JSON list of C-alpha atoms in Angstrom, two decimals:
[
{"chain": "N", "resi": 1, "resn": "MET", "atom": "CA", "xyz": [-1.75, 8.11, -0.04]},
{"chain": "N", "resi": 2, "resn": "ASP", "atom": "CA", "xyz": [-3.19, 9.64, 2.59]},
{"chain": "N", "resi": 3, "resn": "VAL", "atom": "CA", "xyz": [-6.39, 10.38, 0.36]},
{"chain": "N", "resi": 4, "resn": "ALA", "atom": "CA", "xyz": [-6.63, 7.10, -1.07]},
{"chain": "N", "resi": 5, "resn": "PRO", "atom": "CA", "xyz": [-9.92, 5.22, -0.05]},
{"chain": "N", "resi": 6, "resn": "SER", "atom": "CA", "xyz": [-9.23, 1.69, 2.53]},
{"chain": "N", "resi": 7, "resn": "THR", "atom": "CA", "xyz": [-10.86, -0.05, -0.17]},
{"chain": "N", "resi": 8, "resn": "VAL", "atom": "CA", "xyz": [-10.22, 0.64, -3.94]},
{"chain": "N", "resi": 9, "resn": "SER", "atom": "CA", "xyz": [-14.30, -0.35, -4.14]},
{"chain": "N", "resi": 10, "resn": "GLY", "atom": "CA", "xyz": [-14.24, 3.56, -2.24]},
{"chain": "N", "resi": 11, "resn": "TYR", "atom": "CA", "xyz": [-13.53, 4.93, -5.26]},
{"chain": "N", "resi": 12, "resn": "LEU", "atom": "CA", "xyz": [-17.00, 4.31, -6.29]},
{"chain": "N", "resi": 13, "resn": "ASP", "atom": "CA", "xyz": [-18.50, 5.80, -3.28]},
{"chain": "N", "resi": 14, "resn": "PRO", "atom": "CA", "xyz": [-20.07, 9.38, -4.05]},
{"chain": "N", "resi": 15, "resn": "THR", "atom": "CA", "xyz": [-19.79, 10.41, -0.57]},
{"chain": "N", "resi": 16, "resn": "TYR", "atom": "CA", "xyz": [-15.70, 9.58, -1.10]},
{"chain": "N", "resi": 17, "resn": "TRP", "atom": "CA", "xyz": [-15.23, 11.97, -3.74]},
{"chain": "N", "resi": 18, "resn": "GLU", "atom": "CA", "xyz": [-17.32, 14.47, -1.42]},
{"chain": "N", "resi": 19, "resn": "GLU", "atom": "CA", "xyz": [-15.42, 14.34, 1.53]},
{"chain": "N", "resi": 20, "resn": "ARG", "atom": "CA", "xyz": [-12.04, 14.58, -0.82]},
{"chain": "N", "resi": 21, "resn": "PHE", "atom": "CA", "xyz": [-12.68, 17.83, -2.66]},
{"chain": "N", "resi": 22, "resn": "SER", "atom": "CA", "xyz": [-13.97, 19.25, 0.18]},
{"chain": "N", "resi": 23, "resn": "SER", "atom": "CA", "xyz": [-10.63, 19.60, 1.54]},
{"chain": "N", "resi": 24, "resn": "GLU", "atom": "CA", "xyz": [-7.97, 18.62, -1.31]},
{"chain": "N", "resi": 25, "resn": "GLU", "atom": "CA", "xyz": [-7.42, 21.45, -3.74]},
{"chain": "N", "resi": 26, "resn": "HIS", "atom": "CA", "xyz": [-5.91, 19.40, -6.92]},
{"chain": "N", "resi": 27, "resn": "TYR", "atom": "CA", "xyz": [-5.03, 16.45, -8.63]},
{"chain": "N", "resi": 28, "resn": "GLU", "atom": "CA", "xyz": [-4.21, 15.44, -11.81]},
{"chain": "N", "resi": 29, "resn": "TRP", "atom": "CA", "xyz": [-5.14, 11.92, -12.51]},
{"chain": "N", "resi": 30, "resn": "LEU", "atom": "CA", "xyz": [-2.91, 9.83, -15.64]},
{"chain": "N", "resi": 31, "resn": "LYS", "atom": "CA", "xyz": [-0.38, 12.96, -15.86]},
{"chain": "N", "resi": 32, "resn": "ASP", "atom": "CA", "xyz": [-0.90, 16.77, -16.30]},
{"chain": "N", "resi": 33, "resn": "TYR", "atom": "CA", "xyz": [-1.77, 18.75, -19.80]},
{"chain": "N", "resi": 34, "resn": "SER", "atom": "CA", "xyz": [1.60, 18.94, -20.74]},
{"chain": "N", "resi": 35, "resn": "HIS", "atom": "CA", "xyz": [2.21, 14.75, -20.66]},
{"chain": "N", "resi": 36, "resn": "PHE", "atom": "CA", "xyz": [-0.40, 14.84, -24.09]},
{"chain": "N", "resi": 37, "resn": "ARG", "atom": "CA", "xyz": [-0.60, 17.90, -25.79]},
{"chain": "N", "resi": 38, "resn": "HIS", "atom": "CA", "xyz": [1.13, 17.31, -28.44]},
{"chain": "N", "resi": 39, "resn": "PHE", "atom": "CA", "xyz": [-1.71, 15.27, -29.26]},
{"chain": "N", "resi": 40, "resn": "LEU", "atom": "CA", "xyz": [-4.65, 17.26, -27.70]},
{"chain": "N", "resi": 41, "resn": "THR", "atom": "CA", "xyz": [-3.94, 20.55, -29.23]},
{"chain": "N", "resi": 42, "resn": "PRO", "atom": "CA", "xyz": [-4.09, 19.76, -33.04]},
{"chain": "N", "resi": 43, "resn": "LEU", "atom": "CA", "xyz": [-7.84, 18.77, -32.37]},
{"chain": "N", "resi": 44, "resn": "LEU", "atom": "CA", "xyz": [-8.52, 21.69, -30.89]},
{"chain": "N", "resi": 45, "resn": "SER", "atom": "CA", "xyz": [-9.86, 25.63, -32.12]},
{"chain": "N", "resi": 46, "resn": "PRO", "atom": "CA", "xyz": [-10.95, 28.19, -30.59]},
{"chain": "N", "resi": 47, "resn": "SER", "atom": "CA", "xyz": [-14.76, 27.50, -32.47]},
{"chain": "N", "resi": 48, "resn": "LEU", "atom": "CA", "xyz": [-14.59, 24.81, -30.52]},
{"chain": "N", "resi": 49, "resn": "SER", "atom": "CA", "xyz": [-17.67, 23.28, -27.92]},
{"chain": "N", "resi": 50, "resn": "VAL", "atom": "CA", "xyz": [-15.93, 21.23, -25.95]},
{"chain": "N", "resi": 51, "resn": "MET", "atom": "CA", "xyz": [-17.33, 18.75, -22.26]},
{"chain": "N", "resi": 52, "resn": "GLU", "atom": "CA", "xyz": [-15.23, 17.87, -19.75]},
{"chain": "N", "resi": 53, "resn": "LEU", "atom": "CA", "xyz": [-16.70, 14.53, -18.02]},
{"chain": "N", "resi": 54, "resn": "GLY", "atom": "CA", "xyz": [-15.31, 14.24, -14.75]},
{"chain": "N", "resi": 55, "resn": "CYS", "atom": "CA", "xyz": [-13.23, 17.60, -14.70]},
{"chain": "N", "resi": 56, "resn": "GLY", "atom": "CA", "xyz": [-12.89, 16.82, -10.68]},
{"chain": "N", "resi": 57, "resn": "ASN", "atom": "CA", "xyz": [-9.97, 18.82, -9.27]},
{"chain": "N", "resi": 58, "resn": "SER", "atom": "CA", "xyz": [-8.03, 18.77, -11.83]},
{"chain": "N", "resi": 59, "resn": "ARG", "atom": "CA", "xyz": [-7.15, 21.97, -13.74]},
{"chain": "N", "resi": 60, "resn": "LEU", "atom": "CA", "xyz": [-7.36, 20.96, -17.86]},
{"chain": "N", "resi": 61, "resn": "GLY", "atom": "CA", "xyz": [-10.01, 22.83, -17.90]},
{"chain": "N", "resi": 62, "resn": "GLU", "atom": "CA", "xyz": [-7.80, 25.85, -17.31]},
{"chain": "N", "resi": 63, "resn": "GLU", "atom": "CA", "xyz": [-5.43, 24.51, -19.93]},
{"chain": "N", "resi": 64, "resn": "LEU", "atom": "CA", "xyz": [-7.97, 23.66, -22.42]},
{"chain": "N", "resi": 65, "resn": "ARG", "atom": "CA", "xyz": [-8.76, 27.69, -22.01]},
{"chain": "N", "resi": 66, "resn": "GLN", "atom": "CA", "xyz": [-5.15, 28.75, -22.44]},
{"chain": "N", "resi": 67, "resn": "GLU", "atom": "CA", "xyz": [-4.99, 27.02, -25.79]},
{"chain": "N", "resi": 68, "resn": "GLY", "atom": "CA", "xyz": [-8.08, 29.36, -26.89]},
{"chain": "N", "resi": 69, "resn": "VAL", "atom": "CA", "xyz": [-10.89, 27.28, -26.39]},
{"chain": "N", "resi": 70, "resn": "SER", "atom": "CA", "xyz": [-13.81, 29.90, -25.44]},
{"chain": "N", "resi": 71, "resn": "ASP", "atom": "CA", "xyz": [-16.37, 27.50, -24.41]},
{"chain": "N", "resi": 72, "resn": "ILE", "atom": "CA", "xyz": [-16.22, 24.91, -22.37]},
{"chain": "N", "resi": 73, "resn": "THR", "atom": "CA", "xyz": [-18.29, 22.57, -20.28]},
{"chain": "N", "resi": 74, "resn": "CYS", "atom": "CA", "xyz": [-17.04, 20.99, -16.89]},
{"chain": "N", "resi": 75, "resn": "ILE", "atom": "CA", "xyz": [-19.04, 18.39, -14.79]},
{"chain": "N", "resi": 76, "resn": "ASP", "atom": "CA", "xyz": [-18.52, 16.41, -12.08]},
{"chain": "N", "resi": 77, "resn": "LEU", "atom": "CA", "xyz": [-21.31, 14.61, -10.08]},
{"chain": "N", "resi": 78, "resn": "ALA", "atom": "CA", "xyz": [-19.50, 16.31, -7.11]},
{"chain": "N", "resi": 79, "resn": "SER", "atom": "CA", "xyz": [-20.79, 19.11, -5.48]},
{"chain": "N", "resi": 80, "resn": "ALA", "atom": "CA", "xyz": [-17.72, 20.10, -3.27]},
{"chain": "N", "resi": 81, "resn": "ALA", "atom": "CA", "xyz": [-15.70, 20.06, -6.65]},
{"chain": "N", "resi": 82, "resn": "VAL", "atom": "CA", "xyz": [-17.82, 21.66, -8.59]},
{"chain": "N", "resi": 83, "resn": "GLU", "atom": "CA", "xyz": [-17.51, 25.19, -5.91]},
{"chain": "N", "resi": 84, "resn": "ARG", "atom": "CA", "xyz": [-14.27, 24.74, -5.48]},
{"chain": "N", "resi": 85, "resn": "MET", "atom": "CA", "xyz": [-13.80, 25.13, -9.15]},
{"chain": "N", "resi": 86, "resn": "LYS", "atom": "CA", "xyz": [-16.29, 28.07, -9.05]},
{"chain": "N", "resi": 87, "resn": "ARG", "atom": "CA", "xyz": [-14.51, 29.62, -6.56]},
{"chain": "N", "resi": 88, "resn": "ARG", "atom": "CA", "xyz": [-10.72, 28.88, -8.46]},
{"chain": "N", "resi": 89, "resn": "LEU", "atom": "CA", "xyz": [-11.86, 29.97, -11.89]},
{"chain": "N", "resi": 90, "resn": "SER", "atom": "CA", "xyz": [-13.46, 33.40, -10.11]},
{"chain": "N", "resi": 91, "resn": "GLU", "atom": "CA", "xyz": [-10.63, 34.08, -8.31]},
{"chain": "N", "resi": 92, "resn": "LYS", "atom": "CA", "xyz": [-8.58, 33.97, -11.48]},
{"chain": "N", "resi": 93, "resn": "SER", "atom": "CA", "xyz": [-11.18, 35.75, -13.96]},
{"chain": "N", "resi": 94, "resn": "ILE", "atom": "CA", "xyz": [-11.09, 33.18, -15.84]},
{"chain": "N", "resi": 95, "resn": "SER", "atom": "CA", "xyz": [-14.29, 33.42, -17.83]},
{"chain": "N", "resi": 96, "resn": "GLY", "atom": "CA", "xyz": [-15.32, 31.02, -20.76]},
{"chain": "N", "resi": 97, "resn": "ILE", "atom": "CA", "xyz": [-15.60, 27.94, -18.58]},
{"chain": "N", "resi": 98, "resn": "LYS", "atom": "CA", "xyz": [-19.38, 26.69, -17.18]},
{"chain": "N", "resi": 99, "resn": "VAL", "atom": "CA", "xyz": [-19.04, 24.13, -14.41]},
{"chain": "N", "resi": 100, "resn": "LEU", "atom": "CA", "xyz": [-21.93, 21.85, -13.51]},
{"chain": "N", "resi": 101, "resn": "VAL", "atom": "CA", "xyz": [-23.08, 19.29, -11.01]},
{"chain": "N", "resi": 102, "resn": "ALA", "atom": "CA", "xyz": [-23.71, 16.57, -13.80]},
{"chain": "N", "resi": 103, "resn": "ASP", "atom": "CA", "xyz": [-23.98, 12.59, -13.76]},
{"chain": "N", "resi": 104, "resn": "MET", "atom": "CA", "xyz": [-21.61, 11.47, -16.31]},
{"chain": "N", "resi": 105, "resn": "LEU", "atom": "CA", "xyz": [-24.51, 8.15, -16.71]},
{"chain": "N", "resi": 106, "resn": "ASP", "atom": "CA", "xyz": [-27.48, 10.48, -17.20]},
{"chain": "N", "resi": 107, "resn": "LEU", "atom": "CA", "xyz": [-25.87, 13.65, -19.18]},
{"chain": "N", "resi": 108, "resn": "PRO", "atom": "CA", "xyz": [-28.19, 16.85, -19.15]},
{"chain": "N", "resi": 109, "resn": "PHE", "atom": "CA", "xyz": [-27.32, 18.22, -21.96]},
{"chain": "N", "resi": 110, "resn": "GLN", "atom": "CA", "xyz": [-29.22, 17.54, -25.82]},
{"chain": "N", "resi": 111, "resn": "PRO", "atom": "CA", "xyz": [-28.43, 15.66, -28.60]},
{"chain": "N", "resi": 112, "resn": "GLU", "atom": "CA", "xyz": [-25.39, 16.83, -30.93]},
{"chain": "N", "resi": 113, "resn": "THR", "atom": "CA", "xyz": [-24.63, 19.77, -27.79]},
{"chain": "N", "resi": 114, "resn": "PHE", "atom": "CA", "xyz": [-20.62, 19.05, -28.00]},
{"chain": "N", "resi": 115, "resn": "ASP", "atom": "CA", "xyz": [-17.42, 19.37, -30.97]},
{"chain": "N", "resi": 116, "resn": "LEU", "atom": "CA", "xyz": [-15.34, 17.69, -28.31]},
{"chain": "N", "resi": 117, "resn": "VAL", "atom": "CA", "xyz": [-15.62, 15.46, -25.11]},
{"chain": "N", "resi": 118, "resn": "ILE", "atom": "CA", "xyz": [-12.63, 14.76, -22.98]},
{"chain": "N", "resi": 119, "resn": "GLU", "atom": "CA", "xyz": [-12.55, 12.88, -19.50]},
{"chain": "N", "resi": 120, "resn": "LYS", "atom": "CA", "xyz": [-9.03, 11.87, -18.16]},
{"chain": "N", "resi": 121, "resn": "GLY", "atom": "CA", "xyz": [-9.19, 8.72, -15.82]},
{"chain": "N", "resi": 122, "resn": "THR", "atom": "CA", "xyz": [-13.13, 8.82, -15.39]},
{"chain": "N", "resi": 123, "resn": "MET", "atom": "CA", "xyz": [-14.69, 5.65, -17.63]},
{"chain": "N", "resi": 124, "resn": "ASP", "atom": "CA", "xyz": [-11.46, 3.89, -15.70]},
{"chain": "N", "resi": 125, "resn": "VAL", "atom": "CA", "xyz": [-13.20, 4.91, -12.20]},
{"chain": "N", "resi": 126, "resn": "LEU", "atom": "CA", "xyz": [-16.13, 2.26, -14.00]},
{"chain": "N", "resi": 127, "resn": "PHE", "atom": "CA", "xyz": [-14.00, -0.97, -14.33]},
{"chain": "N", "resi": 128, "resn": "VAL", "atom": "CA", "xyz": [-13.22, -0.43, -10.19]},
{"chain": "N", "resi": 129, "resn": "ASP", "atom": "CA", "xyz": [-13.79, -4.16, -8.49]},
{"chain": "N", "resi": 130, "resn": "SER", "atom": "CA", "xyz": [-15.24, -4.96, -12.45]},
{"chain": "N", "resi": 131, "resn": "GLY", "atom": "CA", "xyz": [-13.71, -8.38, -11.38]},
{"chain": "N", "resi": 132, "resn": "ASP", "atom": "CA", "xyz": [-11.65, -10.06, -14.97]},
{"chain": "N", "resi": 133, "resn": "PRO", "atom": "CA", "xyz": [-10.95, -7.52, -17.21]},
{"chain": "N", "resi": 134, "resn": "TRP", "atom": "CA", "xyz": [-11.30, -9.86, -20.21]},
{"chain": "N", "resi": 135, "resn": "ASN", "atom": "CA", "xyz": [-14.69, -10.85, -18.99]},
{"chain": "N", "resi": 136, "resn": "PRO", "atom": "CA", "xyz": [-15.99, -7.63, -16.73]},
{"chain": "N", "resi": 137, "resn": "ASN", "atom": "CA", "xyz": [-18.81, -7.94, -14.62]},
{"chain": "N", "resi": 138, "resn": "PRO", "atom": "CA", "xyz": [-21.73, -7.11, -16.53]},
{"chain": "N", "resi": 139, "resn": "SER", "atom": "CA", "xyz": [-22.99, -4.53, -14.22]},
{"chain": "N", "resi": 140, "resn": "ASN", "atom": "CA", "xyz": [-19.83, -2.58, -14.62]},
{"chain": "N", "resi": 141, "resn": "VAL", "atom": "CA", "xyz": [-20.08, -2.98, -18.78]},
{"chain": "N", "resi": 142, "resn": "SER", "atom": "CA", "xyz": [-23.81, -1.34, -18.37]},
{"chain": "N", "resi": 143, "resn": "LYS", "atom": "CA", "xyz": [-22.59, 1.42, -17.05]},
{"chain": "N", "resi": 144, "resn": "VAL", "atom": "CA", "xyz": [-19.58, 1.57, -19.35]},
{"chain": "N", "resi": 145, "resn": "MET", "atom": "CA", "xyz": [-21.92, 1.40, -22.36]},
{"chain": "N", "resi": 146, "resn": "LYS", "atom": "CA", "xyz": [-24.24, 4.19, -20.63]},
{"chain": "N", "resi": 147, "resn": "MET", "atom": "CA", "xyz": [-21.34, 6.41, -20.30]},
{"chain": "N", "resi": 148, "resn": "LEU", "atom": "CA", "xyz": [-20.36, 6.12, -23.84]},
{"chain": "N", "resi": 149, "resn": "GLU", "atom": "CA", "xyz": [-24.13, 5.93, -25.80]},
{"chain": "N", "resi": 150, "resn": "GLY", "atom": "CA", "xyz": [-24.76, 9.48, -24.08]},
{"chain": "N", "resi": 151, "resn": "ILE", "atom": "CA", "xyz": [-21.27, 11.15, -25.24]},
{"chain": "N", "resi": 152, "resn": "HIS", "atom": "CA", "xyz": [-22.08, 9.58, -28.29]},
{"chain": "N", "resi": 153, "resn": "LYS", "atom": "CA", "xyz": [-25.46, 11.37, -27.97]},
{"chain": "N", "resi": 154, "resn": "VAL", "atom": "CA", "xyz": [-23.62, 14.65, -27.46]},
{"chain": "N", "resi": 155, "resn": "LEU", "atom": "CA", "xyz": [-21.71, 14.76, -29.77]},
{"chain": "N", "resi": 156, "resn": "LYS", "atom": "CA", "xyz": [-21.72, 16.40, -32.77]},
{"chain": "N", "resi": 157, "resn": "GLN", "atom": "CA", "xyz": [-21.65, 14.72, -35.92]},
{"chain": "N", "resi": 158, "resn": "ASP", "atom": "CA", "xyz": [-18.26, 14.99, -36.78]},
{"chain": "N", "resi": 159, "resn": "GLY", "atom": "CA", "xyz": [-17.45, 15.48, -32.83]},
{"chain": "N", "resi": 160, "resn": "VAL", "atom": "CA", "xyz": [-14.85, 13.67, -30.83]},
{"chain": "N", "resi": 161, "resn": "TYR", "atom": "CA", "xyz": [-14.43, 12.25, -28.01]},
{"chain": "N", "resi": 162, "resn": "ILE", "atom": "CA", "xyz": [-10.66, 12.04, -26.29]},
{"chain": "N", "resi": 163, "resn": "SER", "atom": "CA", "xyz": [-10.26, 8.95, -23.64]},
{"chain": "N", "resi": 164, "resn": "ILE", "atom": "CA", "xyz": [-7.51, 9.23, -21.59]},
{"chain": "N", "resi": 165, "resn": "SER", "atom": "CA", "xyz": [-6.89, 5.88, -19.58]},
{"chain": "N", "resi": 166, "resn": "PHE", "atom": "CA", "xyz": [-5.10, 3.09, -18.17]},
{"chain": "N", "resi": 167, "resn": "GLY", "atom": "CA", "xyz": [-6.86, 0.93, -20.04]},
{"chain": "N", "resi": 168, "resn": "GLN", "atom": "CA", "xyz": [-5.23, -1.30, -22.77]},
{"chain": "N", "resi": 169, "resn": "PRO", "atom": "CA", "xyz": [-6.56, -1.30, -26.28]},
{"chain": "N", "resi": 170, "resn": "HIS", "atom": "CA", "xyz": [-7.05, -5.13, -25.77]},
{"chain": "N", "resi": 171, "resn": "PHE", "atom": "CA", "xyz": [-9.21, -4.52, -23.01]},
{"chain": "N", "resi": 172, "resn": "ARG", "atom": "CA", "xyz": [-10.83, -0.85, -24.33]},
{"chain": "N", "resi": 173, "resn": "ARG", "atom": "CA", "xyz": [-12.07, -1.31, -27.53]},
{"chain": "N", "resi": 174, "resn": "LYS", "atom": "CA", "xyz": [-14.62, -4.13, -27.50]},
{"chain": "N", "resi": 175, "resn": "PHE", "atom": "CA", "xyz": [-16.41, -0.73, -25.46]},
{"chain": "N", "resi": 176, "resn": "PHE", "atom": "CA", "xyz": [-16.11, 1.87, -28.22]},
{"chain": "N", "resi": 177, "resn": "GLU", "atom": "CA", "xyz": [-16.35, -0.08, -31.14]},
{"chain": "N", "resi": 178, "resn": "ALA", "atom": "CA", "xyz": [-19.67, -1.52, -30.04]},
{"chain": "N", "resi": 179, "resn": "PRO", "atom": "CA", "xyz": [-22.38, -1.67, -33.21]},
{"chain": "N", "resi": 180, "resn": "ASN", "atom": "CA", "xyz": [-24.06, 0.94, -32.11]},
{"chain": "N", "resi": 181, "resn": "PHE", "atom": "CA", "xyz": [-21.00, 3.46, -32.33]},
{"chain": "N", "resi": 182, "resn": "THR", "atom": "CA", "xyz": [-20.48, 5.13, -35.57]},
{"chain": "N", "resi": 183, "resn": "TRP", "atom": "CA", "xyz": [-17.17, 6.43, -34.39]},
{"chain": "N", "resi": 184, "resn": "SER", "atom": "CA", "xyz": [-13.70, 5.47, -35.44]},
{"chain": "N", "resi": 185, "resn": "VAL", "atom": "CA", "xyz": [-11.19, 4.28, -32.94]},
{"chain": "N", "resi": 186, "resn": "GLU", "atom": "CA", "xyz": [-7.43, 5.69, -32.94]},
{"chain": "N", "resi": 187, "resn": "TYR", "atom": "CA", "xyz": [-4.78, 6.03, -29.74]},
{"chain": "N", "resi": 188, "resn": "ASP", "atom": "CA", "xyz": [-1.63, 6.76, -29.20]},
{"chain": "N", "resi": 189, "resn": "LYS", "atom": "CA", "xyz": [0.39, 6.81, -25.84]},
{"chain": "N", "resi": 190, "resn": "PHE", "atom": "CA", "xyz": [2.58, 8.68, -23.32]},
{"chain": "N", "resi": 191, "resn": "GLY", "atom": "CA", "xyz": [5.15, 8.27, -20.61]},
{"chain": "N", "resi": 192, "resn": "ASP", "atom": "CA", "xyz": [8.08, 6.67, -20.59]},
{"chain": "N", "resi": 193, "resn": "GLY", "atom": "CA", "xyz": [8.19, 2.83, -18.55]},
{"chain": "N", "resi": 194, "resn": "PHE", "atom": "CA", "xyz": [5.00, 3.24, -18.03]},
{"chain": "N", "resi": 195, "resn": "HIS", "atom": "CA", "xyz": [2.21, 3.87, -20.49]},
{"chain": "N", "resi": 196, "resn": "TYR", "atom": "CA", "xyz": [-0.94, 5.84, -20.52]},
{"chain": "N", "resi": 197, "resn": "PHE", "atom": "CA", "xyz": [-3.51, 5.70, -23.28]},
{"chain": "N", "resi": 198, "resn": "PHE", "atom": "CA", "xyz": [-4.54, 8.40, -24.96]},
{"chain": "N", "resi": 199, "resn": "TYR", "atom": "CA", "xyz": [-8.37, 7.30, -27.43]},
{"chain": "N", "resi": 200, "resn": "ILE", "atom": "CA", "xyz": [-9.54, 9.74, -30.22]},
{"chain": "N", "resi": 201, "resn": "LEU", "atom": "CA", "xyz": [-12.46, 8.45, -31.01]},
{"chain": "N", "resi": 202, "resn": "LYS", "atom": "CA", "xyz": [-13.98, 9.62, -34.42]},
{"chain": "N", "resi": 203, "resn": "LYS", "atom": "CA", "xyz": [-18.10, 10.52, -34.75]},
{"chain": "N", "resi": 204, "resn": "GLY", "atom": "CA", "xyz": [-19.28, 9.83, -37.89]},
{"chain": "N", "resi": 205, "resn": "LYS", "atom": "CA", "xyz": [-15.67, 8.25, -39.09]},
{"chain": "N", "resi": 206, "resn": "ARG", "atom": "CA", "xyz": [-16.35, 4.48, -38.61]},
{"chain": "N", "resi": 207, "resn": "SER", "atom": "CA", "xyz": [-14.28, 2.69, -41.20]},
{"chain": "N", "resi": 208, "resn": "LEU", "atom": "CA", "xyz": [-16.01, 0.62, -43.40]},
{"chain": "N", "resi": 209, "resn": "ASP", "atom": "CA", "xyz": [-13.43, -2.44, -42.87]},
{"chain": "N", "resi": 210, "resn": "TYR", "atom": "CA", "xyz": [-14.43, -2.56, -39.36]},
{"chain": "N", "resi": 211, "resn": "GLU", "atom": "CA", "xyz": [-15.80, -6.20, -39.16]},
{"chain": "N", "resi": 212, "resn": "LYS", "atom": "CA", "xyz": [-12.37, -7.27, -40.17]},
{"chain": "N", "resi": 213, "resn": "ASN", "atom": "CA", "xyz": [-10.69, -5.39, -38.25]},
{"chain": "N", "resi": 214, "resn": "GLN", "atom": "CA", "xyz": [-12.62, -7.43, -35.30]},
{"chain": "N", "resi": 215, "resn": "ASN", "atom": "CA", "xyz": [-10.62, -10.39, -36.46]},
{"chain": "N", "resi": 216, "resn": "ILE", "atom": "CA", "xyz": [-7.66, -9.35, -35.72]},
{"chain": "N", "resi": 217, "resn": "SER", "atom": "CA", "xyz": [-6.24, -11.56, -32.68]},
{"chain": "N", "resi": 218, "resn": "ALA", "atom": "CA", "xyz": [-5.93, -9.48, -29.33]},
{"chain": "N", "resi": 219, "resn": "GLU", "atom": "CA", "xyz": [-2.52, -8.69, -27.68]},
{"chain": "N", "resi": 220, "resn": "MET", "atom": "CA", "xyz": [-2.19, -10.19, -24.23]},
{"chain": "N", "resi": 221, "resn": "PRO", "atom": "CA", "xyz": [-1.27, -7.30, -22.12]},
{"chain": "N", "resi": 222, "resn": "SER", "atom": "CA", "xyz": [2.09, -7.11, -20.72]},
{"chain": "N", "resi": 223, "resn": "ILE", "atom": "CA", "xyz": [2.14, -5.44, -16.40]},
{"chain": "N", "resi": 224, "resn": "ASN", "atom": "CA", "xyz": [4.98, -2.95, -16.82]},
{"chain": "N", "resi": 225, "resn": "LEU", "atom": "CA", "xyz": [5.86, -1.75, -13.21]},
{"chain": "N", "resi": 226, "resn": "PHE", "atom": "CA", "xyz": [7.87, 1.28, -13.68]},
{"chain": "N", "resi": 227, "resn": "HIS", "atom": "CA", "xyz": [6.70, 2.85, -9.91]},
{"chain": "N", "resi": 228, "resn": "GLU", "atom": "CA", "xyz": [8.84, 5.94, -10.74]},
{"chain": "N", "resi": 229, "resn": "GLU", "atom": "CA", "xyz": [6.64, 6.77, -13.79]},
{"chain": "N", "resi": 230, "resn": "LEU", "atom": "CA", "xyz": [3.28, 6.77, -11.52]},
{"chain": "N", "resi": 231, "resn": "GLU", "atom": "CA", "xyz": [1.92, 9.68, -10.00]},
{"chain": "N", "resi": 232, "resn": "GLY", "atom": "CA", "xyz": [0.68, 9.46, -5.89]},
{"chain": "N", "resi": 233, "resn": "GLU", "atom": "CA", "xyz": [-2.79, 7.23, -6.86]},
{"chain": "N", "resi": 234, "resn": "ASP", "atom": "CA", "xyz": [-2.43, 5.86, -9.90]},
{"chain": "N", "resi": 235, "resn": "PHE", "atom": "CA", "xyz": [-0.05, 3.13, -8.95]},
{"chain": "N", "resi": 236, "resn": "LEU", "atom": "CA", "xyz": [-3.05, 1.51, -7.04]},
{"chain": "N", "resi": 237, "resn": "PHE", "atom": "CA", "xyz": [-5.72, 2.62, -9.60]},
{"chain": "N", "resi": 238, "resn": "ARG", "atom": "CA", "xyz": [-3.08, 1.01, -12.38]},
{"chain": "N", "resi": 239, "resn": "MET", "atom": "CA", "xyz": [-3.27, -1.85, -10.47]},
{"chain": "N", "resi": 240, "resn": "VAL", "atom": "CA", "xyz": [-7.36, -2.34, -9.75]},
{"chain": "N", "resi": 241, "resn": "GLU", "atom": "CA", "xyz": [-7.31, -1.46, -13.47]},
{"chain": "N", "resi": 242, "resn": "ASP", "atom": "CA", "xyz": [-4.87, -4.33, -14.54]},
{"chain": "N", "resi": 243, "resn": "LEU", "atom": "CA", "xyz": [-5.52, -6.87, -12.02]}
]
């Protein structure tokens, strides 16, 4: 917990991440790849062009490379994270992964560039200090929608967006299912006492009965505090999401 900011709003400060990634070698938010591999591998193939959004110092890109994906782009706003990952890949002689400094709110890619976009806890950062989870602050909502619009734009027509999140469906679906998006929304969960959510959004597959689904009453959240199920800062970050 020594690397955690003094207040949760520190997670919104780019300087915090630069300083953290300058010294921290590796940290996996929301569990490591082994916990959700069974959900992801059916969606992978060697021919895919994949972008990891907000890679930080995670090793997810390396895990995808080991699965045979040969065209991977990892981006992060923190140059320290990008340089550290470049060094690690070079030391391990791993090819097929490009690492770039880029802003998830202003993606520097052409439309329909990627077959799959994946992020693990990256969107969750945008909900820090967002107020009531049922009615987040407009400034937070604006950033979330800008991120999702950028992802939708860079996905190919039949592309897939994977979001691995603390956010429960009753908080996330209204953003994922905004009218300007054409993707379908599915989700599963992993973890034992504590649940993490694995969202699968397939572009161009939006159901014709979408409006009917919108009338389904949202379930009230249940906050399950199995602390032993959370790793490091995940407990602190989850409390920001739910309270």
